[in-house]
PDB file of C-alpha atoms in Angstrom:
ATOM      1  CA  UNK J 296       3.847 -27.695  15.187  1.00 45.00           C
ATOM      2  CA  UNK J 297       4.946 -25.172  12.658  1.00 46.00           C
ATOM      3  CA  UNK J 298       6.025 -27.596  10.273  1.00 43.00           C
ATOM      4  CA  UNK J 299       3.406 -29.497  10.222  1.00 41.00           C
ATOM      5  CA  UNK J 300       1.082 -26.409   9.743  1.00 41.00           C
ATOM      6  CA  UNK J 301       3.675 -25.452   6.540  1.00 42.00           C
ATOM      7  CA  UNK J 302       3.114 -29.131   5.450  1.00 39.00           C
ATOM      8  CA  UNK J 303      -1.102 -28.449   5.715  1.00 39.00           C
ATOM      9  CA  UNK J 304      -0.883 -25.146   3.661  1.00 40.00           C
ATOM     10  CA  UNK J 305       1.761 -26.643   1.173  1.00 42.00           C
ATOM     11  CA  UNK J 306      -0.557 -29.545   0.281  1.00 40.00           C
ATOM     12  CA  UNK J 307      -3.532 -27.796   0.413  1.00 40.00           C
ATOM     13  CA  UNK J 308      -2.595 -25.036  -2.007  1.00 37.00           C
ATOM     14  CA  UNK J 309      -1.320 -28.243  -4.251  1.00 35.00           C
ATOM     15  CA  UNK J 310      -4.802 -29.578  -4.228  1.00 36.00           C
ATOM     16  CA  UNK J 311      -5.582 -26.451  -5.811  1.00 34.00           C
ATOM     17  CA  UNK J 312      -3.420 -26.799  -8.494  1.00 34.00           C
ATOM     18  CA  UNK J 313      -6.443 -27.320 -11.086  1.00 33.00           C
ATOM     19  CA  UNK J 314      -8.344 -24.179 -10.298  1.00 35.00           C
ATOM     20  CA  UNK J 315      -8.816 -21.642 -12.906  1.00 34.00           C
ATOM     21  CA  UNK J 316      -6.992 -18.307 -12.888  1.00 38.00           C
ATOM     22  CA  UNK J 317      -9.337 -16.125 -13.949  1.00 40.00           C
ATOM     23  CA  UNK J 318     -11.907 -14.616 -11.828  1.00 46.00           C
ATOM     24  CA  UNK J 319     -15.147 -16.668 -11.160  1.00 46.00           C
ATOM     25  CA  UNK J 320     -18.838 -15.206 -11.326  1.00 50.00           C
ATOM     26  CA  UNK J 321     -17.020 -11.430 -10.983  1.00 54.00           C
ATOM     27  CA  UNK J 322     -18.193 -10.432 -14.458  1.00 52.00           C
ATOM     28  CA  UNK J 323     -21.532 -12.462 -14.880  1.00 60.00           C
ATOM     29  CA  UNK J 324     -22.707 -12.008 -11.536  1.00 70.00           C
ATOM     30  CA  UNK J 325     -25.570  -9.363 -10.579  1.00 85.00           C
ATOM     31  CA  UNK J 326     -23.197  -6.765  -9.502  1.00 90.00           C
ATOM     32  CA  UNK J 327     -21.423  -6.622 -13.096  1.00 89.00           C
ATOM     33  CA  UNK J 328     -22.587  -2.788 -13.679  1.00 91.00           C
ATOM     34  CA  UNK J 329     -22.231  -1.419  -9.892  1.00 93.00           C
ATOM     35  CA  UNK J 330     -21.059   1.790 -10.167  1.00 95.00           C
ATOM     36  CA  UNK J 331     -17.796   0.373  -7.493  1.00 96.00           C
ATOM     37  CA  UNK J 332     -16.652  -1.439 -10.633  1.00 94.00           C
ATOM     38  CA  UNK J 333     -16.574   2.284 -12.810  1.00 94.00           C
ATOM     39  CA  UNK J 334     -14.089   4.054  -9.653  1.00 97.00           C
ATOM     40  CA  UNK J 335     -11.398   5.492 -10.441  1.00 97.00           C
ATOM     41  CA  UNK J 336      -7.819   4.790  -8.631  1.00 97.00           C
ATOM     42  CA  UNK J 337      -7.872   8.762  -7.394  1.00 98.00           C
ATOM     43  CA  UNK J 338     -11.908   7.960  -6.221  1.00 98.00           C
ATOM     44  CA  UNK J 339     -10.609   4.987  -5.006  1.00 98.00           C
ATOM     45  CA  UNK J 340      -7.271   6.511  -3.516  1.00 98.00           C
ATOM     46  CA  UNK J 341      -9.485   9.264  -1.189  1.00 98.00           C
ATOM     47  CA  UNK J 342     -12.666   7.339  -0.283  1.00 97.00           C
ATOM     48  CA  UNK J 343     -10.431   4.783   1.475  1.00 98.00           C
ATOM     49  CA  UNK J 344      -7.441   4.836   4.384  1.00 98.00           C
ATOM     50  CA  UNK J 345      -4.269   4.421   2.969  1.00 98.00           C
ATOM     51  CA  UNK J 346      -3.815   0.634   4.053  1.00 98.00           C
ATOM     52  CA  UNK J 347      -7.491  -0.283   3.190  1.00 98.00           C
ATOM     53  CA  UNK J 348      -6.612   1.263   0.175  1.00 98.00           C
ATOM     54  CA  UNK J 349      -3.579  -1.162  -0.912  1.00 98.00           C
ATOM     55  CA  UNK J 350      -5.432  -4.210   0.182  1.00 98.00           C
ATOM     56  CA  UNK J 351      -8.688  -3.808  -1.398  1.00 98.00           C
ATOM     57  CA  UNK J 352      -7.330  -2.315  -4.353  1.00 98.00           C
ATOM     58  CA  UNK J 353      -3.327  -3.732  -4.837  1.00 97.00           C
ATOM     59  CA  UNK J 354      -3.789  -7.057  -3.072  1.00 95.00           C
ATOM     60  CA  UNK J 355      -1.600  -5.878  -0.264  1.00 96.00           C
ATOM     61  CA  UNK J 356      -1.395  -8.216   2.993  1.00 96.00           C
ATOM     62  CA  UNK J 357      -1.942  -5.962   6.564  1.00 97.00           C
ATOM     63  CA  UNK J 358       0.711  -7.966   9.084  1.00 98.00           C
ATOM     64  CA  UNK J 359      -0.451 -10.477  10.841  1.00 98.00           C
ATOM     65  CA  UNK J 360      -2.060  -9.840  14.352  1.00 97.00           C
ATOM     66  CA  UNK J 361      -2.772  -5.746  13.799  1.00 97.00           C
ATOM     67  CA  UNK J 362      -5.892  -5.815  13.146  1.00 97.00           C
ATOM     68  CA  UNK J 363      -8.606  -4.672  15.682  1.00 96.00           C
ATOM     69  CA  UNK J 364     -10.939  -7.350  14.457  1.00 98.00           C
ATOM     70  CA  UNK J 365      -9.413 -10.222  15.270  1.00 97.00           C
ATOM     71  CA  UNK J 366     -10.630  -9.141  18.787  1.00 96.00           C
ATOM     72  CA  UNK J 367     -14.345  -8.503  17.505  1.00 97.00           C
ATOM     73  CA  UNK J 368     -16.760 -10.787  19.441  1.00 96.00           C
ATOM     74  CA  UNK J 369     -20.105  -9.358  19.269  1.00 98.00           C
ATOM     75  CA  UNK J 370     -22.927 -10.030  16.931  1.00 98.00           C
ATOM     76  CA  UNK J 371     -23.235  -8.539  13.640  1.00 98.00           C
ATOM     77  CA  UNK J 372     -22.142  -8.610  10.040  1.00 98.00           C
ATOM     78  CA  UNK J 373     -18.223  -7.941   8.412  1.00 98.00           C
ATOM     79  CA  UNK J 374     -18.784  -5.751   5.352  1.00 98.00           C
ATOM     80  CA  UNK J 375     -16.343  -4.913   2.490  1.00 98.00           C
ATOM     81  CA  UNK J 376     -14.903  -1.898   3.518  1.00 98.00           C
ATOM     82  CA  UNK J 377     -15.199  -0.658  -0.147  1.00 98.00           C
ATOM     83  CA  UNK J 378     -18.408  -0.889  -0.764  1.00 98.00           C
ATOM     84  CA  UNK J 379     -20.675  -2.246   2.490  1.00 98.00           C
ATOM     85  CA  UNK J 380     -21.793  -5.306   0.759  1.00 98.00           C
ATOM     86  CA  UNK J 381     -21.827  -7.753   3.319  1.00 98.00           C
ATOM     87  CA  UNK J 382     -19.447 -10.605   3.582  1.00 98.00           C
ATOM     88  CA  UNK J 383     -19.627 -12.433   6.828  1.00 98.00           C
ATOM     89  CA  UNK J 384     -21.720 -12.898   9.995  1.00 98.00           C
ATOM     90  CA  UNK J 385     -20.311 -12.590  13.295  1.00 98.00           C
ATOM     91  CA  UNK J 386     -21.283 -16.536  14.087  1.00 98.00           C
ATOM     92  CA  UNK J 387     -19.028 -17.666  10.895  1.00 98.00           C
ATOM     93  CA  UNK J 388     -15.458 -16.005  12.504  1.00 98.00           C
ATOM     94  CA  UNK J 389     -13.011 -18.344  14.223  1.00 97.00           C
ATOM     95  CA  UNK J 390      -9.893 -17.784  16.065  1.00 96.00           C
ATOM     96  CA  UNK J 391      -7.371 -19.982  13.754  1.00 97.00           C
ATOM     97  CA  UNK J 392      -4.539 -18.399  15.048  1.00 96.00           C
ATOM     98  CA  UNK J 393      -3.231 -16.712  12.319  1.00 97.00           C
ATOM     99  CA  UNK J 394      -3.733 -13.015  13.167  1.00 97.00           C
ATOM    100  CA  UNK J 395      -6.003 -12.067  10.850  1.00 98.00           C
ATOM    101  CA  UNK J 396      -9.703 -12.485  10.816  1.00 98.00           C
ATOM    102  CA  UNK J 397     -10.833 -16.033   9.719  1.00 98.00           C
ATOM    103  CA  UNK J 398     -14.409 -17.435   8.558  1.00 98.00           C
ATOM    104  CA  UNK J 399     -15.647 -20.912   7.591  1.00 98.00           C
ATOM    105  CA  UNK J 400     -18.167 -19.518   5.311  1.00 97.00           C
ATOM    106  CA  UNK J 401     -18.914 -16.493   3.071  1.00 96.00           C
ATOM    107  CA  UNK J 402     -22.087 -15.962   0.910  1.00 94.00           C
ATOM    108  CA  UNK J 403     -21.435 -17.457  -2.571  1.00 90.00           C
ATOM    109  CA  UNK J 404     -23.059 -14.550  -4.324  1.00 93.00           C
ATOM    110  CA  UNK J 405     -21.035 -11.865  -2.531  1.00 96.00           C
ATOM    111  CA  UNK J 406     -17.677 -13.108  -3.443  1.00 95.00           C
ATOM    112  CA  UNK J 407     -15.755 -14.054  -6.436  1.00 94.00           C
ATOM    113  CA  UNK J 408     -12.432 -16.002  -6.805  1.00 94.00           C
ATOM    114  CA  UNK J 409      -9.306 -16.660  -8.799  1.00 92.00           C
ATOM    115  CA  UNK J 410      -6.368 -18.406  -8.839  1.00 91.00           C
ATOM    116  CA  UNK J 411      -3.084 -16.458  -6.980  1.00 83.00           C
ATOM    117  CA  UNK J 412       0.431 -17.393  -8.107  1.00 89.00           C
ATOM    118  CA  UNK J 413       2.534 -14.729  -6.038  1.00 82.00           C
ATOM    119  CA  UNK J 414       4.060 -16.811  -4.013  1.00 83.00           C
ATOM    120  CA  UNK J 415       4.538 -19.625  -6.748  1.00 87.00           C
ATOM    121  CA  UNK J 416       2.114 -21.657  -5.597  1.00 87.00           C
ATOM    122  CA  UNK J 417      -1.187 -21.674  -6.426  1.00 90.00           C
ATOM    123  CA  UNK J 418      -3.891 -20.216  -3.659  1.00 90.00           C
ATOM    124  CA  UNK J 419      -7.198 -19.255  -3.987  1.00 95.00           C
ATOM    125  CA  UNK J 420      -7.436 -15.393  -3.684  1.00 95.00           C
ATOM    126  CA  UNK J 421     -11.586 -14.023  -2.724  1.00 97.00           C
ATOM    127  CA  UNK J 422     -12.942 -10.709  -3.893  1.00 97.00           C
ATOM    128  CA  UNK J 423     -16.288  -8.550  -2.688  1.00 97.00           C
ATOM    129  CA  UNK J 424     -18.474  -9.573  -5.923  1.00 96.00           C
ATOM    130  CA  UNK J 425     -19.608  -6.077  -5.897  1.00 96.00           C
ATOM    131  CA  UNK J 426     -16.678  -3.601  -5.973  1.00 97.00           C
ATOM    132  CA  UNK J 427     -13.825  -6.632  -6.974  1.00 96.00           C
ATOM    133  CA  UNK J 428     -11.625  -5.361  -3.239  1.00 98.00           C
ATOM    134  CA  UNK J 429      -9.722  -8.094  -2.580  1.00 97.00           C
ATOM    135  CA  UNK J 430     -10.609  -9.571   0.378  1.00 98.00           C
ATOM    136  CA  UNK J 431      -7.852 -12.395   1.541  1.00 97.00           C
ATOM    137  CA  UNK J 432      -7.603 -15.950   0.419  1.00 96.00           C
ATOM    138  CA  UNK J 433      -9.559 -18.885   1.262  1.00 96.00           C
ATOM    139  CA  UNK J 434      -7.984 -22.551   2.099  1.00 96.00           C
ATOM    140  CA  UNK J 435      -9.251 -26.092   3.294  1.00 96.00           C
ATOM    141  CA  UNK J 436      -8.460 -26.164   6.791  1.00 97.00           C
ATOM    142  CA  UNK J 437     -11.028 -24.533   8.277  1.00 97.00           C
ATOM    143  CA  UNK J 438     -13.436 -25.533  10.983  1.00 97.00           C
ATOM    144  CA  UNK J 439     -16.754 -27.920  10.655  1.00 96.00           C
ATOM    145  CA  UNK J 440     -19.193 -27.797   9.140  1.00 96.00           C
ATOM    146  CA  UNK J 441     -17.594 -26.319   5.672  1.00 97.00           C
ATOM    147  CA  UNK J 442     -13.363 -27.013   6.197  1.00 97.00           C
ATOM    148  CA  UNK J 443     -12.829 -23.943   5.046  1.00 97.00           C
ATOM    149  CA  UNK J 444     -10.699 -21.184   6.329  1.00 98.00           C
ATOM    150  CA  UNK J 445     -11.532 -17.443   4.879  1.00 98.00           C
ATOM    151  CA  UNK J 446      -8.530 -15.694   5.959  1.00 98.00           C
ATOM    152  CA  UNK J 447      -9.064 -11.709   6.038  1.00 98.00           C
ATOM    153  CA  UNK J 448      -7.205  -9.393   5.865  1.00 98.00           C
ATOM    154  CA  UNK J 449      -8.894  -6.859   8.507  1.00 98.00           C
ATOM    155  CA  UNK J 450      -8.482  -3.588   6.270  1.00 98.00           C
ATOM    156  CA  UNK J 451     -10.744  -4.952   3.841  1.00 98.00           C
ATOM    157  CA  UNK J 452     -13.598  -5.281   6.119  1.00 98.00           C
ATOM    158  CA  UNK J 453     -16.027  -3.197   8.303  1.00 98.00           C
ATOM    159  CA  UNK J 454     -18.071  -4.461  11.082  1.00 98.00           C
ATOM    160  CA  UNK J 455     -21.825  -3.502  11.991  1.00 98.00           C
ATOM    161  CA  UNK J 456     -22.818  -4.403  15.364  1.00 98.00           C
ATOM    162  CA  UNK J 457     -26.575  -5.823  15.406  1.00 96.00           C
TER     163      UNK J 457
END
């Protein structure tokens, strides 16, 4: 079973191959002059808890499995944790049994993409379109109705009950 779900990501991230590396809509979109995008690392550094901190703002990874969300079943809306925008509704999260918090669908305007090679292989990395916190990557093997899997890394995200 593992293999085959190596074999999945492998070819999936290979279908990528052709995606650009640069970040998508983060500069021309509406949140281009929030004042998140003006923060300092030190403002940055003390607004946010220290692992929060590396994910949203050094692309850290939180281990799989440790974060409290992945237990979060009640309506309401996943925010970035850097800047509140909102990022998911409850109804979008799936279990895919990864250990970290997984959606089949994010609001186009509230994130922005790019192309990450760090584990020399191309994947597509998501970031809050507002304050640029990276958020986790996003593949094709994901649930109906979209096939896609956004795969969180709990730190970078608050929930609000409704």
């Amino acid at each position: 079973m593992e293999t085959r779900r190596q074999l999945l990501l492998a070819s999936g991230a290979l279908a990528l191959a052709g995606c650009s590396s640069e970040t998508v809509n983060a500069s021309e979109s509406r949140y281009a002059t929030s004042p998140f995008r003006r923060m300092t690392d030190a403002q940055w550094r003390a607004r946010l808890p220290r692992l929060s901190y590396d994910v949203l703002r050094h692309e850290a990874t939180e281990r799989a499995g440790t974060s409290t969300l992945n237990n979060e079943h009640r309506r309401g809306t996943f925010v970035c944790r850097g800047c509140d925008l909102p990022l998911f509704r409850s109804g979008w999260k799936f279990d895919s049994g990864t250990g970290w918090p997984s959606f089949y669908r994010a609001p186009a305007d509230n994130i922005a993409t790019k192309t990450d090679f760090a584990l020399g292989i191309p994947r597509v990395e998501y970031h809050c379109a507002r304050c640029l916190g990276h958020q986790g990557h996003v593949f094709d093997d994901g649930p109906r109705p979209t096939g896609k899997r956004y795969c969180n890394n709990g730190a970078a995200l608050k929930f609000l009950p409704a």
